[in-house]
Amino acid sequence: MKTNIQSFWESLRSSYWFIPSLMVIFAFGLSFLTQQLDDRFQFQIGGAFPGVFQGGPDGARSMLATIAGSMITVASVTFSITIAALANASSQFGPRLLRIFMQDTGSQIVLGTFVGTFIYCLMALRLVPVEETTDYVPHLSTSMALVLALASIGVLIFFIHHMATMLQVSNVTARVGEEMIESINSLFPEDLGWGGESDERPDAVRLSEMSGSVVPDSNQRGILAERIGYIRAIDEETLMELAVDHDVVIRIALRPGVFIVPDALLAVVWPSERATKELSGALQEVFLVGSGRTPFQDIELYFDELIEIALRALSPGINDPYTAFTCIDWLTAGVTSLANLRMPSRYRYDRDGELRIIADNPQMDELIDRIFDRIRNAGAGHPSVLRKLLEAAITIGPLLDEREEVDVLRRQLAALDEVVRSAPFVEHERRELTNRYRDAIHALGSTR
């Protein structure tokens, strides 16, 4: 349930209607509040406070109509600027990065302020009498509309500055990188049951590791997918409850971010005789599936977004290696954060110490391959990009613990050296890159 709520909240954050809708509701409430105050103190408000609107019905009607008309115009212009910014971001940074702009709270508040002010003025306008025989004027409601109009001017100035700042590539990459580091630090606390002291496979439970195989052994049963889409999240609490209630061990075969099709292996249940149809149906609901990836439990999406920005920057049409440098810096920060993090055990236990869940963590060697392969191929003609990758390897190398990770980075360094040897660089560039390669090999040899 907690995972479902968090996933729903992420979808609300990515919508452009949620915060503006709340602000419109607030505008409705504020209009009724000021109406009640005007009705109760209609003769005292006008002369008691010098800052309150002092005009007659015609003046109030004219002011409210003017503010309402200007606000809807400004809201239209703001919406047009936002759409243009989204189109520019999609072409420059890639469609994956649209979520950054869709989740921008500042832009949502700006739109909500303009629409809310417009709604408030309409609600206040209905209070102004059209008969010339009455002296009633909603002084407080009209004055509040003026206050909201002045606030909207300040919000418009903020919006222009905010959009100009937000569209800078350094700020876009920094936001993705900061969210990536925050997600890494928050995603891996041992809050799914209790982890073991080590990552060794318990001898008491003889389970095949599957390794992507779709054929379980005789004492296990594979649970196959029934839906199509990307795994956005896995409801860990419900998964643990199912494992305890049915007294089974469940191995999760796929991580969030993977695209599944019907009959793809979702999970493996041991022992097979307890993998009932009820459990199979419940496990289908544990995997939250959607049309696209979300970063809620998929930290690899952040890496893919930064890689995509780097690849677009290195394309012949843009040719901006400095943007690629920034992306490599943040990718290096993400890998070092994972390397310095004490990963929770793959084996998760219930409160009684019984093994219940086996779940894979993101593999460091896969991330290293993904980063170096894609950026190396795109930046093969840029000696400065290759030098930046070698510097990243110098930073990452001493932090690697696993033999597989060290071998992967060593293989990537060999590939970089091969590119340097075969590329038509001038001699001093080749010599500098060769020296950097040797530094990286030396740093890799000092792994702890």
PDB file of N, CA and C in Angstrom, residues 85-133:
ATOM      1  N   ALA A  85       8.992  25.714 -24.028  1.00  0.00           N
ATOM      2  CA  ALA A  85      10.132  25.226 -23.241  1.00  0.00           C
ATOM      3  C   ALA A  85      10.175  23.702 -23.241  1.00  0.00           C
ATOM      4  N   LEU A  86       9.021  23.060 -23.120  1.00  0.00           N
ATOM      5  CA  LEU A  86       8.976  21.600 -23.137  1.00  0.00           C
ATOM      6  C   LEU A  86       9.407  21.055 -24.493  1.00  0.00           C
ATOM      7  N   ALA A  87       8.974  21.709 -25.577  1.00  0.00           N
ATOM      8  CA  ALA A  87       9.378  21.266 -26.910  1.00  0.00           C
ATOM      9  C   ALA A  87      10.882  21.429 -27.100  1.00  0.00           C
ATOM     10  N   ASN A  88      11.430  22.539 -26.620  1.00  0.00           N
ATOM     11  CA  ASN A  88      12.872  22.765 -26.719  1.00  0.00           C
ATOM     12  C   ASN A  88      13.646  21.749 -25.888  1.00  0.00           C
ATOM     13  N   ALA A  89      13.150  21.487 -24.680  1.00  0.00           N
ATOM     14  CA  ALA A  89      13.825  20.513 -23.819  1.00  0.00           C
ATOM     15  C   ALA A  89      13.790  19.124 -24.430  1.00  0.00           C
ATOM     16  N   SER A  90      12.670  18.760 -25.061  1.00  0.00           N
ATOM     17  CA  SER A  90      12.553  17.437 -25.668  1.00  0.00           C
ATOM     18  C   SER A  90      13.548  17.253 -26.798  1.00  0.00           C
ATOM     19  N   SER A  91      13.745  18.301 -27.604  1.00  0.00           N
ATOM     20  CA  SER A  91      14.661  18.193 -28.733  1.00  0.00           C
ATOM     21  C   SER A  91      16.122  18.296 -28.307  1.00  0.00           C
ATOM     22  N   GLN A  92      16.395  19.087 -27.271  1.00  0.00           N
ATOM     23  CA  GLN A  92      17.780  19.302 -26.857  1.00  0.00           C
ATOM     24  C   GLN A  92      18.276  18.245 -25.880  1.00  0.00           C
ATOM     25  N   PHE A  93      17.444  17.894 -24.903  1.00  0.00           N
ATOM     26  CA  PHE A  93      17.875  16.974 -23.860  1.00  0.00           C
ATOM     27  C   PHE A  93      17.302  15.566 -24.016  1.00  0.00           C
ATOM     28  N   GLY A  94      16.270  15.411 -24.828  1.00  0.00           N
ATOM     29  CA  GLY A  94      15.638  14.110 -24.990  1.00  0.00           C
ATOM     30  C   GLY A  94      14.292  14.061 -24.303  1.00  0.00           C
ATOM     31  N   PRO A  95      13.383  13.251 -24.814  1.00  0.00           N
ATOM     32  CA  PRO A  95      12.036  13.183 -24.222  1.00  0.00           C
ATOM     33  C   PRO A  95      12.012  12.647 -22.809  1.00  0.00           C
ATOM     34  N   ARG A  96      13.040  11.902 -22.407  1.00  0.00           N
ATOM     35  CA  ARG A  96      13.072  11.391 -21.029  1.00  0.00           C
ATOM     36  C   ARG A  96      13.102  12.530 -20.016  1.00  0.00           C
ATOM     37  N   LEU A  97      13.746  13.648 -20.411  1.00  0.00           N
ATOM     38  CA  LEU A  97      13.935  14.755 -19.467  1.00  0.00           C
ATOM     39  C   LEU A  97      12.691  15.616 -19.307  1.00  0.00           C
ATOM     40  N   LEU A  98      11.623  15.316 -20.037  1.00  0.00           N
ATOM     41  CA  LEU A  98      10.399  16.096 -19.874  1.00  0.00           C
ATOM     42  C   LEU A  98       9.854  16.000 -18.454  1.00  0.00           C
ATOM     43  N   ARG A  99      10.111  14.875 -17.785  1.00  0.00           N
ATOM     44  CA  ARG A  99       9.602  14.723 -16.427  1.00  0.00           C
ATOM     45  C   ARG A  99      10.195  15.778 -15.495  1.00  0.00           C
ATOM     46  N   ILE A 100      11.430  16.223 -15.758  1.00  0.00           N
ATOM     47  CA  ILE A 100      12.048  17.266 -14.935  1.00  0.00           C
ATOM     48  C   ILE A 100      11.226  18.539 -14.997  1.00  0.00           C
ATOM     49  N   PHE A 101      10.773  18.896 -16.195  1.00  0.00           N
ATOM     50  CA  PHE A 101      10.009  20.127 -16.360  1.00  0.00           C
ATOM     51  C   PHE A 101       8.562  19.943 -15.915  1.00  0.00           C
ATOM     52  N   MET A 102       8.030  18.741 -16.113  1.00  0.00           N
ATOM     53  CA  MET A 102       6.666  18.487 -15.665  1.00  0.00           C
ATOM     54  C   MET A 102       6.565  18.490 -14.148  1.00  0.00           C
ATOM     55  N   GLN A 103       7.648  18.101 -13.470  1.00  0.00           N
ATOM     56  CA  GLN A 103       7.654  18.057 -12.011  1.00  0.00           C
ATOM     57  C   GLN A 103       8.071  19.380 -11.381  1.00  0.00           C
ATOM     58  N   ASP A 104       8.356  20.375 -12.200  1.00  0.00           N
ATOM     59  CA  ASP A 104       8.835  21.650 -11.662  1.00  0.00           C
ATOM     60  C   ASP A 104       7.717  22.356 -10.901  1.00  0.00           C
ATOM     61  N   THR A 105       7.874  22.455  -9.605  1.00  0.00           N
ATOM     62  CA  THR A 105       6.845  23.045  -8.750  1.00  0.00           C
ATOM     63  C   THR A 105       6.671  24.529  -9.022  1.00  0.00           C
ATOM     64  N   GLY A 106       7.768  25.229  -9.326  1.00  0.00           N
ATOM     65  CA  GLY A 106       7.676  26.656  -9.573  1.00  0.00           C
ATOM     66  C   GLY A 106       6.755  26.995 -10.730  1.00  0.00           C
ATOM     67  N   SER A 107       6.908  26.266 -11.843  1.00  0.00           N
ATOM     68  CA  SER A 107       6.053  26.523 -13.010  1.00  0.00           C
ATOM     69  C   SER A 107       4.593  26.204 -12.702  1.00  0.00           C
ATOM     70  N   GLN A 108       4.350  25.162 -11.932  1.00  0.00           N
ATOM     71  CA  GLN A 108       2.981  24.804 -11.585  1.00  0.00           C
ATOM     72  C   GLN A 108       2.346  25.874 -10.688  1.00  0.00           C
ATOM     73  N   ILE A 109       3.119  26.415  -9.766  1.00  0.00           N
ATOM     74  CA  ILE A 109       2.597  27.475  -8.894  1.00  0.00           C
ATOM     75  C   ILE A 109       2.294  28.737  -9.697  1.00  0.00           C
ATOM     76  N   VAL A 110       3.159  29.053 -10.662  1.00  0.00           N
ATOM     77  CA  VAL A 110       2.920  30.230 -11.503  1.00  0.00           C
ATOM     78  C   VAL A 110       1.604  30.093 -12.251  1.00  0.00           C
ATOM     79  N   LEU A 111       1.404  28.947 -12.895  1.00  0.00           N
ATOM     80  CA  LEU A 111       0.167  28.725 -13.629  1.00  0.00           C
ATOM     81  C   LEU A 111      -1.034  28.753 -12.685  1.00  0.00           C
ATOM     82  N   GLY A 112      -0.902  28.150 -11.514  1.00  0.00           N
ATOM     83  CA  GLY A 112      -1.983  28.146 -10.544  1.00  0.00           C
ATOM     84  C   GLY A 112      -2.311  29.542 -10.021  1.00  0.00           C
ATOM     85  N   THR A 113      -1.281  30.389  -9.884  1.00  0.00           N
ATOM     86  CA  THR A 113      -1.522  31.754  -9.407  1.00  0.00           C
ATOM     87  C   THR A 113      -2.364  32.548 -10.399  1.00  0.00           C
ATOM     88  N   PHE A 114      -2.015  32.458 -11.662  1.00  0.00           N
ATOM     89  CA  PHE A 114      -2.756  33.207 -12.678  1.00  0.00           C
ATOM     90  C   PHE A 114      -4.192  32.691 -12.810  1.00  0.00           C
ATOM     91  N   VAL A 115      -4.345  31.383 -12.881  1.00  0.00           N
ATOM     92  CA  VAL A 115      -5.689  30.823 -13.029  1.00  0.00           C
ATOM     93  C   VAL A 115      -6.500  31.068 -11.767  1.00  0.00           C
ATOM     94  N   GLY A 116      -5.885  30.928 -10.602  1.00  0.00           N
ATOM     95  CA  GLY A 116      -6.588  31.166  -9.348  1.00  0.00           C
ATOM     96  C   GLY A 116      -7.050  32.611  -9.216  1.00  0.00           C
ATOM     97  N   THR A 117      -6.193  33.559  -9.616  1.00  0.00           N
ATOM     98  CA  THR A 117      -6.585  34.969  -9.578  1.00  0.00           C
ATOM     99  C   THR A 117      -7.748  35.239 -10.521  1.00  0.00           C
ATOM    100  N   PHE A 118      -7.698  34.622 -11.705  1.00  0.00           N
ATOM    101  CA  PHE A 118      -8.804  34.776 -12.662  1.00  0.00           C
ATOM    102  C   PHE A 118     -10.111  34.253 -12.066  1.00  0.00           C
ATOM    103  N   ILE A 119     -10.074  33.081 -11.470  1.00  0.00           N
ATOM    104  CA  ILE A 119     -11.280  32.500 -10.874  1.00  0.00           C
ATOM    105  C   ILE A 119     -11.786  33.364  -9.729  1.00  0.00           C
ATOM    106  N   TYR A 120     -10.852  33.867  -8.915  1.00  0.00           N
ATOM    107  CA  TYR A 120     -11.265  34.712  -7.784  1.00  0.00           C
ATOM    108  C   TYR A 120     -11.981  35.961  -8.277  1.00  0.00           C
ATOM    109  N   CYS A 121     -11.440  36.587  -9.326  1.00  0.00           N
ATOM    110  CA  CYS A 121     -12.073  37.807  -9.846  1.00  0.00           C
ATOM    111  C   CYS A 121     -13.462  37.522 -10.400  1.00  0.00           C
ATOM    112  N   LEU A 122     -13.624  36.387 -11.063  1.00  0.00           N
ATOM    113  CA  LEU A 122     -14.953  36.032 -11.553  1.00  0.00           C
ATOM    114  C   LEU A 122     -15.928  35.843 -10.398  1.00  0.00           C
ATOM    115  N   MET A 123     -15.481  35.190  -9.340  1.00  0.00           N
ATOM    116  CA  MET A 123     -16.357  34.958  -8.199  1.00  0.00           C
ATOM    117  C   MET A 123     -16.684  36.275  -7.488  1.00  0.00           C
ATOM    118  N   ALA A 124     -15.705  37.191  -7.436  1.00  0.00           N
ATOM    119  CA  ALA A 124     -15.952  38.475  -6.779  1.00  0.00           C
ATOM    120  C   ALA A 124     -16.818  39.376  -7.646  1.00  0.00           C
ATOM    121  N   LEU A 125     -16.689  39.220  -8.960  1.00  0.00           N
ATOM    122  CA  LEU A 125     -17.443  40.080  -9.870  1.00  0.00           C
ATOM    123  C   LEU A 125     -18.945  39.868  -9.735  1.00  0.00           C
ATOM    124  N   ARG A 126     -19.338  38.670  -9.390  1.00  0.00           N
ATOM    125  CA  ARG A 126     -20.773  38.391  -9.266  1.00  0.00           C
ATOM    126  C   ARG A 126     -21.378  39.065  -8.039  1.00  0.00           C
ATOM    127  N   LEU A 127     -20.525  39.549  -7.112  1.00  0.00           N
ATOM    128  CA  LEU A 127     -21.023  40.199  -5.906  1.00  0.00           C
ATOM    129  C   LEU A 127     -21.348  41.667  -6.135  1.00  0.00           C
ATOM    130  N   VAL A 128     -20.801  42.230  -7.203  1.00  0.00           N
ATOM    131  CA  VAL A 128     -21.007  43.659  -7.444  1.00  0.00           C
ATOM    132  C   VAL A 128     -22.404  43.864  -8.029  1.00  0.00           C
ATOM    133  N   PRO A 129     -23.226  44.650  -7.393  1.00  0.00           N
ATOM    134  CA  PRO A 129     -24.600  44.834  -7.895  1.00  0.00           C
ATOM    135  C   PRO A 129     -24.620  45.658  -9.187  1.00  0.00           C
ATOM    136  N   VAL A 130     -25.574  45.344 -10.043  1.00  0.00           N
ATOM    137  CA  VAL A 130     -25.714  46.084 -11.290  1.00  0.00           C
ATOM    138  C   VAL A 130     -26.727  47.222 -11.147  1.00  0.00           C
ATOM    139  N   GLU A 131     -27.519  47.211 -10.099  1.00  0.00           N
ATOM    140  CA  GLU A 131     -28.485  48.281  -9.888  1.00  0.00           C
ATOM    141  C   GLU A 131     -27.780  49.505  -9.331  1.00  0.00           C
ATOM    142  N   GLU A 132     -28.118  50.660  -9.832  1.00  0.00           N
ATOM    143  CA  GLU A 132     -27.491  51.893  -9.379  1.00  0.00           C
ATOM    144  C   GLU A 132     -28.123  52.415  -8.087  1.00  0.00           C
ATOM    145  N   THR A 133     -29.212  51.784  -7.664  1.00  0.00           N
ATOM    146  CA  THR A 133     -29.908  52.274  -6.467  1.00  0.00           C
ATOM    147  C   THR A 133     -29.265  51.800  -5.169  1.00  0.00           C
TER     148      THR A 133
END
